[in-house]
Coordinates of C-alpha atoms and ligand atoms in Angstrom, one line a residue:
M30 CA 5.4 -63.3 -106.4
N31 CA 6.1 -65.5 -109.3
N32 CA 3.1 -67.7 -108.6
W33 CA 0.7 -65.1 -109.9
D34 CA 2.4 -64.7 -113.2
V35 CA 0.2 -67.4 -114.7
Q36 CA 1.5 -66.9 -118.3
A37 CA 4.1 -69.4 -117.1
T38 CA 1.5 -72.1 -116.8
W39 CA 0.0 -71.4 -120.2
N40 CA 3.5 -71.5 -121.8
Y41 CA 4.1 -74.9 -120.2
H42 CA 0.6 -76.3 -120.8
D43 CA 0.4 -75.2 -124.5
G44 CA 4.0 -76.2 -125.1
T45 CA 3.5 -79.8 -123.9
K46 CA 0.2 -80.6 -125.6
H47 CA 0.0 -83.8 -127.7
S48 CA -1.5 -83.5 -131.1
Y49 CA -1.6 -85.9 -134.1
W50 CA 1.3 -83.9 -135.6
S51 CA 3.4 -83.3 -132.5
I52 CA 3.5 -87.1 -131.9
R53 CA 4.5 -87.8 -135.6
N54 CA 7.1 -85.1 -135.8
N55 CA 8.8 -85.9 -132.5
P56 CA 12.2 -87.5 -133.2
H57 CA 12.6 -88.7 -129.6
F58 CA 13.5 -92.4 -129.1
L59 CA 14.1 -94.4 -126.0
D60 CA 17.8 -94.8 -125.3
W61 CA 17.8 -98.2 -123.5
E62 CA 21.5 -98.0 -122.7
N63 CA 20.8 -94.9 -120.6
R64 CA 17.6 -96.2 -119.0
P65 CA 17.1 -94.6 -115.6
L66 CA 17.3 -96.5 -112.3
P67 CA 13.8 -96.8 -110.9
L68 CA 15.0 -96.3 -107.3
K69 CA 16.9 -93.7 -105.3
I70 CA 19.9 -95.4 -103.7
Y71 CA 22.0 -94.0 -100.9
P72 CA 25.0 -96.4 -101.0
K73 CA 26.6 -95.2 -97.8
I74 CA 23.7 -95.2 -95.4
E75 CA 22.8 -98.3 -93.4
P76 CA 19.2 -99.5 -93.9
F77 CA 16.7 -99.6 -91.1
P78 CA 14.7 -102.7 -92.1
L79 CA 10.9 -102.3 -91.7
P80 CA 8.9 -105.2 -90.3
R81 CA 7.9 -107.8 -92.9
D82 CA 5.0 -109.4 -90.9
V83 CA 2.6 -106.5 -90.8
P84 CA -1.0 -107.7 -90.4
Q85 CA -3.5 -106.6 -93.0
T86 CA -6.4 -104.3 -92.0
G87 CA -9.2 -106.4 -93.4
V88 CA -11.1 -103.3 -94.3
A89 CA -13.1 -103.5 -97.5
A90 CA -11.5 -101.5 -100.3
L91 CA -14.7 -99.7 -101.3
S92 CA -15.1 -98.3 -97.8
A93 CA -11.4 -97.5 -97.3
I94 CA -11.6 -95.3 -100.5
S95 CA -14.7 -93.4 -99.6
E96 CA -14.7 -93.0 -95.9
P97 CA -11.7 -91.0 -94.7
V98 CA -10.8 -90.9 -91.0
H99 CA -11.2 -87.4 -89.6
S100 CA -9.0 -86.0 -86.9
S101 CA -10.8 -86.3 -83.6
A102 CA -10.2 -85.5 -80.0
T103 CA -8.6 -88.8 -79.4
D104 CA -4.9 -89.1 -80.4
T105 CA -4.0 -91.4 -83.3
V106 CA -0.3 -92.1 -83.3
P107 CA 0.9 -94.4 -86.1
E108 CA 3.0 -97.4 -85.0
L109 CA 5.8 -98.7 -87.1
Q110 CA 3.7 -101.5 -88.4
A111 CA 1.0 -99.0 -89.6
L112 CA 3.6 -96.8 -91.2
T113 CA 5.2 -99.8 -93.0
R114 CA 1.8 -100.8 -94.3
I115 CA 1.1 -97.3 -95.6
L116 CA 4.5 -97.0 -97.3
Y117 CA 4.4 -100.5 -98.8
F118 CA 0.9 -100.3 -100.2
S119 CA 1.6 -96.9 -101.7
A120 CA 5.0 -97.3 -103.2
G121 CA 6.1 -100.9 -102.6
I122 CA 7.0 -103.5 -105.2
T123 CA 4.1 -105.8 -105.7
K124 CA 5.0 -107.7 -108.9
Q125 CA 8.0 -108.3 -111.2
R126 CA 8.2 -109.2 -114.9
A127 CA 11.0 -109.9 -117.3
D128 CA 11.0 -107.4 -120.2
P129 CA 13.3 -107.1 -123.2
G130 CA 14.6 -103.8 -121.7
G131 CA 15.3 -105.5 -118.3
E132 CA 13.4 -106.7 -115.3
I133 CA 10.4 -104.4 -114.4
Y134 CA 9.5 -104.2 -110.7
F135 CA 5.9 -103.0 -110.7
R136 CA 4.6 -101.0 -107.7
A137 CA 1.4 -100.7 -105.7
A138 CA 0.2 -97.7 -107.7
A139 CA 0.0 -97.1 -111.4
C140 CA 2.7 -95.0 -112.9
T141 CA 3.3 -93.7 -116.4
G142 CA 5.8 -95.9 -118.2
A143 CA 6.5 -97.9 -115.0
L144 CA 9.3 -95.4 -114.4
Y145 CA 8.4 -94.7 -110.8
E146 CA 9.7 -91.2 -110.4
I147 CA 7.9 -90.5 -107.1
E148 CA 10.0 -91.0 -103.9
L149 CA 8.7 -91.1 -100.4
Y150 CA 10.3 -89.6 -97.3
L151 CA 9.2 -89.7 -93.7
V152 CA 9.6 -86.8 -91.2
T153 CA 8.8 -88.0 -87.7
G154 CA 9.0 -87.4 -84.0
D155 CA 9.8 -90.3 -81.7
L156 CA 7.3 -93.1 -82.4
P157 CA 6.8 -96.5 -80.9
G158 CA 9.6 -98.5 -82.7
L159 CA 11.1 -95.6 -84.5
D160 CA 13.3 -92.7 -83.4
G161 CA 12.5 -89.2 -84.6
G162 CA 14.3 -88.3 -87.9
V163 CA 14.1 -87.5 -91.6
Y164 CA 14.1 -90.8 -93.5
H165 CA 14.0 -92.0 -97.1
F166 CA 11.9 -95.1 -97.9
N167 CA 13.5 -97.6 -100.2
P168 CA 10.9 -100.0 -101.7
A169 CA 13.6 -102.5 -102.9
D170 CA 14.6 -103.7 -99.5
I171 CA 11.5 -102.3 -97.6
S172 CA 13.7 -100.2 -95.4
L173 CA 14.2 -96.6 -94.2
R174 CA 17.5 -94.7 -94.4
L175 CA 18.1 -92.0 -91.8
L176 CA 19.1 -88.7 -93.5
R177 CA 18.8 -86.5 -90.4
K178 CA 18.6 -87.7 -86.8
G179 CA 16.1 -85.9 -84.5
D180 CA 12.7 -84.3 -84.6
F181 CA 12.4 -81.9 -87.6
R182 CA 8.6 -81.7 -87.6
G183 CA 8.9 -78.0 -86.5
N184 CA 10.6 -77.3 -89.8
L185 CA 7.8 -78.8 -91.8
S186 CA 5.2 -77.1 -89.8
Q187 CA 6.9 -73.8 -90.3
A188 CA 7.2 -74.4 -94.1
T189 CA 3.5 -75.0 -94.3
A190 CA 2.7 -71.8 -92.3
M191 CA 1.4 -73.9 -89.4
E192 CA -1.1 -75.9 -91.4
P193 CA -3.0 -77.6 -88.6
A194 CA -2.8 -81.2 -89.8
V195 CA 1.0 -81.0 -90.2
A196 CA 1.4 -79.2 -86.9
H197 CA -0.5 -82.0 -85.1
A198 CA 0.9 -85.0 -87.0
P199 CA 3.2 -87.4 -85.3
A200 CA 4.6 -88.2 -88.8
T201 CA 4.4 -86.7 -92.2
I202 CA 5.2 -88.4 -95.5
V203 CA 6.8 -86.1 -98.2
C204 CA 6.4 -87.1 -101.8
T205 CA 9.0 -85.9 -104.3
G206 CA 9.4 -86.2 -108.1
T207 CA 12.6 -87.0 -110.0
Y208 CA 12.5 -85.3 -113.4
W209 CA 14.9 -87.4 -115.4
R210 CA 13.5 -90.8 -114.3
N211 CA 10.3 -90.0 -116.2
A212 CA 11.5 -87.4 -118.7
W213 CA 13.8 -90.1 -120.2
K214 CA 10.6 -91.3 -122.0
Y215 CA 8.1 -88.4 -121.7
Q216 CA 10.4 -85.4 -122.1
A217 CA 9.0 -82.1 -120.9
R218 CA 5.5 -83.5 -120.4
T219 CA 6.8 -85.1 -117.2
Y220 CA 5.7 -82.2 -115.1
R221 CA 2.1 -83.3 -115.8
H222 CA 3.1 -86.8 -115.0
F223 CA 4.3 -85.7 -111.5
G224 CA 0.8 -84.9 -110.6
W225 CA -0.8 -88.0 -112.2
D226 CA 1.8 -90.5 -110.7
N227 CA 1.9 -88.8 -107.3
G228 CA -1.9 -88.8 -107.4
T229 CA -2.4 -92.5 -108.0
L230 CA 0.1 -93.2 -105.2
L231 CA -1.9 -90.8 -102.9
A232 CA -5.1 -92.7 -103.6
N233 CA -3.5 -95.8 -102.1
L234 CA -1.9 -93.9 -99.3
L235 CA -5.1 -92.2 -98.2
A236 CA -7.1 -95.5 -98.5
V237 CA -4.6 -97.5 -96.5
S238 CA -4.3 -94.8 -93.8
A239 CA -8.1 -94.7 -93.5
A240 CA -8.2 -98.5 -93.3
S241 CA -5.5 -98.3 -90.5
G242 CA -7.7 -95.8 -88.6
L243 CA -5.3 -92.9 -89.2
P244 CA -6.3 -89.5 -90.5
A245 CA -4.3 -88.3 -93.5
E246 CA -4.6 -85.4 -95.9
I247 CA -2.8 -83.8 -98.8
V248 CA -1.0 -80.6 -98.2
L249 CA 0.1 -78.6 -101.2
G250 CA 0.8 -75.3 -99.5
F251 CA 4.4 -75.2 -98.3
V252 CA 7.6 -73.2 -98.9
D253 CA 9.3 -75.3 -101.6
A254 CA 12.9 -74.4 -100.9
E255 CA 12.5 -75.2 -97.1
V256 CA 11.1 -78.7 -97.7
N257 CA 13.6 -79.4 -100.4
R258 CA 16.4 -78.3 -98.1
L259 CA 15.2 -80.5 -95.3
L260 CA 15.3 -83.6 -97.5
D261 CA 18.6 -82.5 -98.9
L262 CA 17.3 -82.6 -102.5
D263 CA 19.2 -81.3 -105.6
A264 CA 16.3 -79.3 -106.8
R265 CA 17.4 -79.3 -110.4
R266 CA 16.8 -83.0 -110.4
E267 CA 14.2 -83.8 -107.7
V268 CA 11.6 -81.6 -106.0
S269 CA 9.0 -81.9 -103.2
L270 CA 5.5 -82.3 -104.5
C271 CA 3.2 -82.6 -101.5
L272 CA 3.1 -83.5 -97.8
V273 CA 0.8 -86.0 -96.2
P274 CA 0.5 -85.7 -92.4
I275 CA -0.4 -89.0 -90.8
G276 CA -2.2 -89.3 -87.5
C277 CA -3.0 -86.6 -85.0
R278 CA -1.8 -85.7 -81.5
S279 CA -3.9 -82.9 -80.2
E280 CA -1.8 -81.7 -77.2
S281 CA 1.7 -82.5 -78.1
P282 CA 4.1 -79.6 -78.2
L283 CA 5.9 -79.2 -81.6
P284 CA 9.7 -78.8 -81.4
A285 CA 11.1 -75.5 -82.6
P286 CA 12.6 -75.6 -86.2
R287 CA 16.2 -76.8 -86.2
E288 CA 19.2 -76.0 -88.3
A289 CA 19.1 -78.2 -91.4
P290 CA 22.5 -77.8 -93.1
A291 CA 23.2 -79.2 -96.5
L292 CA 24.2 -82.9 -96.2
G293 CA 25.5 -83.6 -99.7
L294 CA 24.6 -87.3 -99.3
E295 CA 25.9 -89.6 -102.0
T296 CA 23.3 -91.2 -104.2
I297 CA 23.8 -93.6 -107.2
P298 CA 23.3 -91.5 -110.4
V299 CA 19.9 -92.2 -112.0
S300 CA 21.5 -92.6 -115.5
Q301 CA 24.9 -92.2 -117.1
R302 CA 23.6 -89.0 -118.8
E303 CA 20.7 -86.8 -118.0
V304 CA 18.8 -84.3 -120.2
E305 CA 17.4 -81.2 -118.4
Y306 CA 14.2 -79.8 -119.8
P307 CA 14.1 -76.1 -118.9
A308 CA 10.3 -75.8 -119.5
M309 CA 9.8 -78.0 -116.4
L310 CA 12.2 -76.2 -114.2
Q311 CA 10.5 -72.9 -115.2
M312 CA 7.1 -74.4 -114.5
H313 CA 8.2 -75.6 -111.1
D314 CA 9.9 -72.3 -110.2
A315 CA 6.8 -70.3 -111.3
S316 CA 4.5 -72.5 -109.1
S317 CA 6.8 -72.4 -106.1
L318 CA 5.8 -70.6 -102.9
E319 CA 8.6 -68.5 -101.4
S320 CA 7.7 -67.6 -97.9
E321 CA 5.3 -68.5 -95.0
E322 CA 3.3 -65.4 -95.7
E323 CA 2.8 -66.4 -99.3
V324 CA 1.8 -69.9 -98.1
S325 CA -0.9 -68.7 -95.7
Q326 CA -2.2 -66.2 -98.2
W327 CA -2.3 -68.9 -100.9
R328 CA -4.3 -71.2 -98.6
R329 CA -6.8 -68.5 -97.9
N330 CA -7.6 -68.2 -101.6
Q331 CA -10.0 -71.1 -101.5
P332 CA -12.5 -71.4 -104.4
V333 CA -15.9 -73.0 -104.5
F334 CA -16.3 -74.3 -108.0
P335 CA -19.8 -74.9 -109.1
S336 CA -20.3 -77.8 -111.6
S337 CA -21.0 -76.5 -115.1
A338 CA -24.7 -76.5 -116.0
L339 CA -26.5 -77.0 -119.2
A340 CA -26.3 -80.6 -120.2
G341 CA -29.2 -82.8 -121.4
E342 CA -31.3 -85.8 -120.2
P343 CA -30.0 -86.9 -116.7
V344 CA -29.6 -90.4 -115.5
R345 CA -29.3 -90.8 -111.8
L346 CA -26.4 -92.9 -110.6
Q347 CA -27.4 -95.9 -108.4
P348 CA -24.6 -97.6 -106.6
L349 CA -24.9 -101.2 -105.4
P350 CA -26.5 -101.4 -102.0
E351 CA -23.9 -101.7 -99.3
E352 CA -24.7 -105.3 -98.5
E353 CA -24.2 -106.3 -102.2
Q354 CA -20.9 -104.5 -102.6
P355 CA -17.8 -106.7 -102.9
K356 CA -15.9 -106.9 -99.6
D357 CA -12.3 -107.5 -100.9
T358 CA -9.9 -105.8 -98.6
I359 CA -7.9 -102.8 -99.6
E360 CA -4.7 -104.9 -99.4
Q361 CA -6.1 -107.6 -101.7
V362 CA -7.3 -105.0 -104.2
I363 CA -3.9 -103.2 -104.3
L364 CA -2.1 -106.5 -104.8
R365 CA -4.4 -107.5 -107.6
R366 CA -4.4 -104.1 -109.4
G367 CA -2.4 -103.8 -112.5
S368 CA -3.2 -101.7 -115.5
T369 CA -5.3 -103.6 -118.0
R370 CA -3.3 -104.2 -121.2
T371 CA -6.2 -105.4 -123.4
F372 CA -9.9 -104.8 -122.8
D373 CA -12.6 -107.2 -124.1
G374 CA -14.3 -105.0 -126.6
T375 CA -17.5 -107.1 -126.5
A376 CA -18.0 -106.9 -122.7
S377 CA -20.1 -104.5 -120.7
V378 CA -20.4 -103.2 -117.2
T379 CA -23.6 -102.4 -115.3
L380 CA -24.8 -99.0 -114.4
A381 CA -24.7 -100.1 -110.7
Q382 CA -20.9 -100.9 -111.1
L383 CA -20.2 -97.6 -112.7
S384 CA -22.3 -95.8 -110.1
T385 CA -20.4 -97.6 -107.3
I386 CA -17.1 -96.3 -108.7
F387 CA -18.4 -92.8 -109.0
D388 CA -20.0 -92.8 -105.6
G389 CA -16.8 -93.8 -103.8
V390 CA -14.4 -91.5 -105.7
T391 CA -16.1 -88.2 -106.2
R392 CA -16.8 -87.3 -102.6
G393 CA -13.9 -84.9 -102.5
L394 CA -10.3 -85.5 -101.4
P395 CA -9.0 -84.4 -98.0
A396 CA -6.6 -81.7 -99.2
D397 CA -5.6 -78.2 -98.0
F398 CA -6.5 -76.7 -101.4
L399 CA -10.1 -78.1 -101.4
E400 CA -12.4 -76.0 -99.2
P401 CA -15.1 -76.5 -98.3
P402 CA -14.5 -80.3 -98.0
G403 CA -16.0 -82.0 -101.0
A404 CA -14.9 -79.3 -103.5
Q405 CA -13.3 -80.6 -106.7
L406 CA -11.3 -78.9 -109.4
N407 CA -11.8 -81.4 -112.2
D408 CA -15.0 -82.1 -114.1
L409 CA -15.6 -85.6 -115.4
Y410 CA -16.8 -86.3 -118.9
L411 CA -17.4 -89.8 -120.2
I412 CA -17.6 -91.7 -123.4
V413 CA -19.9 -94.6 -122.7
H414 CA -19.4 -97.5 -125.1
S415 CA -21.0 -100.4 -123.3
V416 CA -22.7 -99.8 -119.9
Q417 CA -26.0 -101.7 -119.3
G418 CA -28.7 -99.1 -118.6
L419 CA -27.0 -96.2 -120.5
K420 CA -27.2 -95.3 -124.1
P421 CA -23.8 -95.2 -125.8
G422 CA -22.6 -91.6 -126.1
A423 CA -20.8 -88.6 -124.6
Y424 CA -21.9 -87.6 -121.0
F425 CA -21.1 -85.0 -118.4
F426 CA -21.1 -86.0 -114.7
R427 CA -23.1 -83.5 -112.8
R428 CA -21.5 -84.0 -109.3
D429 CA -24.0 -81.8 -107.3
R430 CA -26.9 -84.0 -108.5
N431 CA -25.1 -87.3 -108.9
T432 CA -26.4 -87.6 -112.4
L433 CA -24.9 -88.4 -115.8
E434 CA -26.2 -86.0 -118.4
L435 CA -26.2 -87.0 -122.1
L436 CA -24.4 -84.6 -124.3
N437 CA -24.3 -86.5 -127.5
E438 CA -25.8 -90.0 -128.2
G439 CA -23.8 -92.3 -130.5
E440 CA -21.2 -95.0 -130.9
F441 CA -17.8 -93.3 -130.4
R442 CA -15.3 -96.1 -130.3
A443 CA -13.4 -94.8 -133.3
E444 CA -13.3 -91.3 -131.7
A445 CA -12.1 -92.8 -128.4
Y446 CA -9.3 -94.7 -130.2
H447 CA -8.1 -91.4 -131.7
L448 CA -8.5 -89.2 -128.6
G449 CA -6.5 -91.7 -126.5
L450 CA -3.5 -91.3 -128.7
E451 CA -4.6 -93.9 -131.2
Q452 CA -4.5 -96.8 -128.8
E453 CA -6.9 -99.8 -128.7
L454 CA -7.5 -99.5 -125.0
P455 CA -9.9 -96.6 -124.9
A456 CA -11.8 -98.0 -127.9
D457 CA -12.2 -101.5 -126.3
A458 CA -13.1 -100.2 -122.9
C459 CA -16.7 -100.0 -121.6
V460 CA -16.3 -96.4 -120.6
D461 CA -13.6 -93.7 -120.9
I462 CA -13.5 -91.0 -118.2
F463 CA -11.9 -87.7 -119.2
F464 CA -10.9 -85.2 -116.6
L465 CA -11.3 -81.6 -117.8
A466 CA -10.8 -78.4 -115.9
D467 CA -11.4 -74.7 -116.2
L468 CA -7.7 -73.8 -116.0
R469 CA -8.3 -70.1 -116.3
Q470 CA -10.5 -70.0 -113.2
I471 CA -8.1 -72.3 -111.3
L472 CA -5.1 -70.2 -112.1
E473 CA -7.0 -67.0 -111.1
R474 CA -7.6 -68.5 -107.6
Y475 CA -4.4 -70.4 -107.0
G476 CA -1.9 -68.9 -109.4
N477 CA 0.5 -71.3 -111.1
R478 CA 0.3 -73.7 -108.1
G479 CA -3.2 -74.5 -109.3
Y480 CA -1.6 -76.4 -112.2
R481 CA 0.0 -78.7 -109.7
A482 CA -3.2 -79.0 -107.7
V483 CA -5.4 -79.9 -110.7
H484 CA -3.1 -82.7 -111.9
L485 CA -2.6 -84.0 -108.4
E486 CA -6.3 -84.1 -107.8
A487 CA -6.9 -85.8 -111.1
G488 CA -4.3 -88.5 -110.4
A489 CA -5.7 -89.1 -106.9
I490 CA -9.3 -89.5 -108.2
G491 CA -7.9 -91.6 -111.0
G492 CA -6.1 -93.8 -108.5
R493 CA -9.3 -94.2 -106.5
I494 CA -11.1 -95.2 -109.7
Y495 CA -8.5 -97.8 -110.4
L496 CA -9.1 -99.2 -106.8
A497 CA -12.9 -99.0 -107.1
A498 CA -12.8 -100.8 -110.4
Y499 CA -10.5 -103.6 -109.2
A500 CA -12.5 -104.0 -106.0
Q501 CA -15.4 -105.0 -108.4
H502 CA -13.1 -107.3 -110.4
L503 CA -13.1 -104.9 -113.4
G504 CA -10.1 -103.6 -115.2
A505 CA -8.8 -100.0 -115.7
T506 CA -5.9 -98.1 -117.1
G507 CA -4.7 -94.6 -117.2
L508 CA -4.1 -93.2 -120.7
T509 CA -2.7 -90.1 -122.4
F510 CA -4.5 -88.1 -125.0
F511 CA -4.6 -85.5 -127.8
D512 CA -5.3 -82.4 -125.7
D513 CA -7.2 -80.1 -128.1
D514 CA -9.1 -82.9 -129.8
V515 CA -10.6 -84.0 -126.4
I516 CA -11.9 -80.5 -125.9
K517 CA -13.3 -80.3 -129.4
F518 CA -15.1 -83.6 -128.9
F519 CA -16.9 -82.5 -125.7
S520 CA -17.6 -79.0 -127.0
P521 CA -19.6 -76.8 -126.9
H522 CA -20.1 -78.0 -123.3
A523 CA -16.4 -78.1 -122.6
K524 CA -15.2 -75.3 -124.8
D525 CA -13.5 -73.2 -122.0
K526 CA -11.8 -76.2 -120.4
S527 CA -8.4 -78.0 -120.7
A528 CA -7.8 -81.7 -120.8
I529 CA -6.1 -83.0 -117.7
F530 CA -6.3 -86.8 -117.4
L531 CA -7.9 -89.9 -118.9
L532 CA -8.7 -93.3 -117.5
A533 CA -10.6 -96.2 -119.1
I534 CA -12.6 -98.9 -117.4
G535 CA -13.7 -102.2 -118.8
K536 CA -13.3 -106.0 -118.5
P537 CA -9.8 -107.4 -119.2
L538 CA -9.7 -109.8 -122.1
K539 CA -9.2 -113.3 -120.9
R540 CA -6.6 -115.0 -123.0
K541 CA -7.5 -118.4 -124.3
P542 CA -5.0 -121.1 -123.2
Q543 CA -2.5 -121.8 -126.0
Ligands
FMN9 C1 -1.7 -91.3 -115.8 C2 -1.4 -92.6 -116.5 C3 -1.3 -92.7 -117.9 C4 -1.1 -93.9 -118.5 N1 -1.1 -93.9 -119.9 C5 -1.0 -95.1 -120.6 C6 -1.1 -95.1 -122.0 O1 -1.3 -94.1 -122.6 N2 -1.0 -96.3 -122.6 C7 -0.8 -97.5 -121.8 O2 -0.7 -98.6 -122.4 N3 -0.7 -97.5 -120.5 C8 -0.7 -96.3 -119.8 N4 -0.6 -96.2 -118.5 C9 -0.4 -97.5 -117.7 C10 1.1 -97.6 -117.2 O3 1.8 -98.0 -118.3 C11 1.1 -98.6 -116.1 O4 0.5 -98.0 -114.9 C12 2.6 -98.9 -115.7 O5 3.1 -99.7 -116.7 C13 2.6 -99.7 -114.4 O6 1.9 -100.9 -114.5 P1 0.7 -101.2 -113.5 O7 -0.3 -100.1 -113.6 O8 0.1 -102.5 -114.1 O9 1.2 -101.4 -112.1 C14 -0.9 -95.0 -117.8 C15 -0.9 -95.0 -116.4 C16 -1.1 -93.8 -115.7 C17 -1.1 -93.8 -114.3

């Protein structure tokens, strides 16, 4: 039971921390000649084109983010149009831009370095317009490629130890991560990026599923080797990260698991040369679940994490009343989203705007590792620079009371510049949101797989924050950080926690016409 030898996580986490000196002493450079392909391409499989004329849902982004659809007695079976919408608005190409390093095809969700290491697969029974099979989604031509013909949902269900949402789902999306595609730039830290980048994509996926009236949830408990085999992955290069069952059929019998022999399907190499980072393979191995028994036992180990206490002076969050909230649809907001490249350092946001963001995104994610519903692994800490109605300073978000509690009053733009890897973005934003977690407690309850869970959760909440900010015509960007300096900044309150994720919100700088 590797998963419980949690020293593996500490080795990986401590070994991939950024510090002032680690950044300066790292001789790594970007080898543009060997830049990885941002897509997985199966050259010998015919595409199954997905429909291009999918109607939009018209559902307001802010409600799509915050009001998930729960499984009910009535069946909800996704049609091909709904599946296309979900795949496209999660991983589709939404913009393109010429860059000195080559054309960049930006996707629906934010992703570190625009390297797009997350792939989507679909495991489905027969659906209206789509035969049962295991498919790969290619965002370049908006098509599916059939890897295995037939209904393999029984295999997935078995791999999750009969997780109810998977067992009842007419279709399940599997998200994978390809190491080298992101490690080309970020080296061994890519394993953290898997959680972040998969998470932002999941925020879109859950919101668009909800807007389409389809229940969806994140499933992290599965036998890794079984799912990797079903997708025919070369697990030294690409690994399954999570499953998202879509829709619900209460009475439909699930097919028995079928033989899934190796396929050895040809794919175009990601780069001419690849570098393998053993630290990531070890982290993945140590957080893998090896049998159905281990999966069901893992899922029973559910924690209830109380928010930390002991902060000062509370300010209650007051979201905009429903009728005053912007009604831009989830599709409009996803198409508009793009990480802010320069914030206007003289701008401010209102407390109501910030509260509206927090209200929508901190209600808990639908995930098999979060019980009872509403539980959350990450704590949110803020550096407020310019929010009308709040004193500038460092704050702790007390989730159970929906309050911000002042830890330290002051102007901290210079500190934010430093903590966010000496970038202007966190200094010029209106507010920086740091995700911190009590890793010791998380590893105690979930073993090494808790490390995957806490990053995935952070990425998904971060992705929701992006959407809630853009729904209000604000800007946002994910950021990376100096790990230990972040903890020092928020201590003593945060002294036993680890830095997991960072996101800045503000107003994009409007460039003057030349
Ligand atoms: C977790 C995360 C961390 C990021 N860190 C940085 C960062 O440190 N600096 C930066 O300029 N952009 C950062 N970004 C923004 C990405 O570069 C951006 O998402 C990517 O280029 C894709 O562009 P888009 O978000 O506009 O679609 C980050 C994004 C994410 C999701």
